[in-house]
Coordinates of C-alpha atoms in Angstrom, one line a residue:
M1 CA -37.0 6.4 35.5
S2 CA -33.6 6.5 34.9
A3 CA -31.3 3.2 35.8
I4 CA -30.4 3.1 39.5
Y5 CA -26.7 2.2 38.8
S6 CA -26.3 5.5 36.9
L7 CA -24.8 8.7 36.9
T8 CA -28.0 10.0 35.7
N9 CA -29.2 8.7 39.2
P10 CA -29.1 11.5 41.7
I11 CA -28.9 8.4 44.6
F12 CA -26.0 6.6 42.8
T13 CA -23.7 9.6 42.1
N14 CA -24.0 10.8 45.8
F15 CA -23.5 7.1 46.9
A16 CA -20.2 6.8 44.4
F17 CA -19.2 10.1 45.3
Y18 CA -19.0 9.4 49.4
A19 CA -18.1 5.6 48.1
A20 CA -15.3 6.9 46.6
A21 CA -13.7 9.7 48.6
S22 CA -14.1 7.2 51.6
T23 CA -11.9 4.5 49.4
I24 CA -9.1 7.4 49.0
K25 CA -9.2 7.8 52.7
M26 CA -9.2 4.9 53.4
M27 CA -6.3 4.0 50.9
A28 CA -4.5 7.6 52.1
M29 CA -3.8 5.4 55.9
S30 CA -1.7 3.1 53.9
L31 CA 0.7 6.2 53.0
L32 CA 0.4 7.5 56.3
T33 CA 1.8 4.8 57.7
S34 CA 4.7 3.9 55.3
R35 CA 5.1 8.0 56.1
Q36 CA 5.6 6.9 59.6
R37 CA 7.8 4.0 59.1
L38 CA 10.4 5.7 57.1
A39 CA 10.5 8.6 59.1
K40 CA 11.2 6.6 62.2
N41 CA 13.7 3.9 60.2
I42 CA 10.9 1.1 61.2
F43 CA 10.0 -1.7 59.0
A44 CA 7.9 -4.5 59.2
N45 CA 10.1 -6.7 57.2
P46 CA 14.2 -7.0 56.5
E47 CA 14.4 -6.6 52.9
D48 CA 13.0 -2.6 53.6
I49 CA 15.5 -2.0 56.0
A50 CA 17.5 -0.6 52.7
L51 CA 14.6 2.1 52.4
G52 CA 15.9 3.1 55.6
S53 CA 17.8 6.6 55.9
N54 CA 20.5 5.5 58.1
K55 CA 22.3 2.3 59.2
E56 CA 19.9 2.6 62.4
A57 CA 16.6 1.3 60.4
K58 CA 15.2 -1.6 62.0
V59 CA 12.6 -4.2 61.7
T60 CA 10.0 -4.2 64.1
L61 CA 5.6 -4.7 64.2
S62 CA 5.3 -2.9 67.8
D63 CA 6.2 0.6 67.5
P64 CA 3.2 2.5 68.6
D65 CA 3.4 5.2 66.4
V66 CA 3.0 2.6 63.2
E67 CA 0.8 1.0 65.1
R68 CA -1.8 3.3 65.8
I69 CA -2.0 4.0 62.4
R70 CA -2.3 0.5 61.4
R71 CA -5.3 -0.1 63.8
N72 CA -6.6 3.2 62.4
H73 CA -6.5 1.8 58.8
L74 CA -8.1 -1.5 59.7
N75 CA -11.0 0.4 61.4
D76 CA -11.3 1.7 58.2
I77 CA -11.3 -1.3 56.4
E78 CA -13.9 -2.7 58.7
N79 CA -16.4 0.1 58.3
I80 CA -16.1 1.1 54.7
L81 CA -16.3 -2.1 53.2
P82 CA -19.4 -3.1 54.9
F83 CA -21.1 0.6 53.9
F84 CA -19.9 -0.3 50.1
V85 CA -22.2 -3.3 50.5
I86 CA -24.9 -1.9 51.9
G87 CA -24.5 1.5 50.6
A88 CA -24.7 -0.4 47.2
L89 CA -28.0 -2.3 48.0
Y90 CA -29.8 0.5 49.8
V91 CA -29.5 2.7 46.8
A92 CA -31.4 0.0 44.7
T93 CA -34.2 0.5 46.9
N94 CA -34.7 3.7 45.9
P95 CA -34.7 5.6 49.0
T96 CA -35.6 9.5 49.8
P97 CA -32.6 11.4 47.7
V98 CA -32.2 13.8 50.7
V99 CA -32.3 10.9 53.0
A100 CA -30.0 9.0 51.2
L101 CA -27.2 11.9 50.8
W102 CA -27.5 12.2 54.6
H103 CA -26.8 8.8 55.3
F104 CA -23.7 8.9 52.6
R105 CA -22.4 12.6 54.4
V106 CA -22.8 11.1 58.0
F107 CA -20.6 8.1 57.2
F108 CA -17.7 9.9 55.3
F109 CA -17.3 12.7 58.0
S110 CA -17.8 10.2 60.6
R111 CA -14.8 8.5 59.3
I112 CA -12.9 11.6 58.9
F113 CA -13.6 12.5 62.3
H114 CA -12.6 9.2 63.7
T115 CA -9.6 9.2 62.0
I116 CA -8.9 13.2 63.5
A117 CA -9.7 11.6 66.9
Y118 CA -7.4 8.5 66.3
Q119 CA -4.3 10.0 65.0
L120 CA -4.5 12.7 67.2
A121 CA -5.3 10.7 70.2
L122 CA -8.2 12.8 71.2
P123 CA -9.7 11.9 74.7
Q124 CA -12.6 9.3 74.6
P125 CA -15.5 9.5 73.7
S126 CA -14.6 11.7 70.7
R127 CA -13.4 8.5 68.7
S128 CA -16.1 6.5 69.6
L129 CA -18.6 9.2 68.6
G130 CA -17.0 9.2 65.3
F131 CA -17.4 5.8 65.0
T132 CA -20.8 5.4 66.2
A133 CA -21.8 7.7 63.7
G134 CA -20.8 6.3 60.8
Y135 CA -22.2 2.6 62.4
V136 CA -25.6 3.7 62.5
A137 CA -25.6 5.5 59.5
T138 CA -24.9 2.0 57.8
I139 CA -27.1 0.2 60.0
S140 CA -29.9 2.7 59.2
M141 CA -29.1 1.7 55.5
A142 CA -29.1 -2.0 56.3
V143 CA -32.5 -1.8 58.1
Q144 CA -34.3 0.3 55.4
L145 CA -33.2 -2.6 52.4
F146 CA -34.4 -5.2 54.8
R147 CA -38.0 -3.6 54.9
A148 CA -37.7 -3.1 51.1
L149 CA -37.0 -6.7 50.9
L150 CA -39.9 -7.7 53.3
K151 CA -42.3 -5.9 52.0

């Protein structure tokens, strides 16, 4: 058998792919926040005003457009980091490859959908469904991990 945490293990390879893709997606939220701040000339710190495109740039922490992206980013942090930890431990249980792949896919695509629903302000329960699908995927992996640990 190949090493569990090796690129020769298809379960780990799939996890690594979706973990990396989720990380890039989460990092993109920082760029979206910066883009929105620059577009609106709204900054979080006085020294950042120099980055503004005109003299009307201001410091504020309450712009609704910027805060929507920041809340979305925070939600990513709250969900993607647990996915990394639980997913890495789940890989060690040597799950069925197809089942593991679907856990990773459901999680990743739920985060993409959640972001789209959040940023486009789609009517609820759109965003909630995206959140719930990813959350359930992570909880499912955790349950399987505990089952393996308690054998």
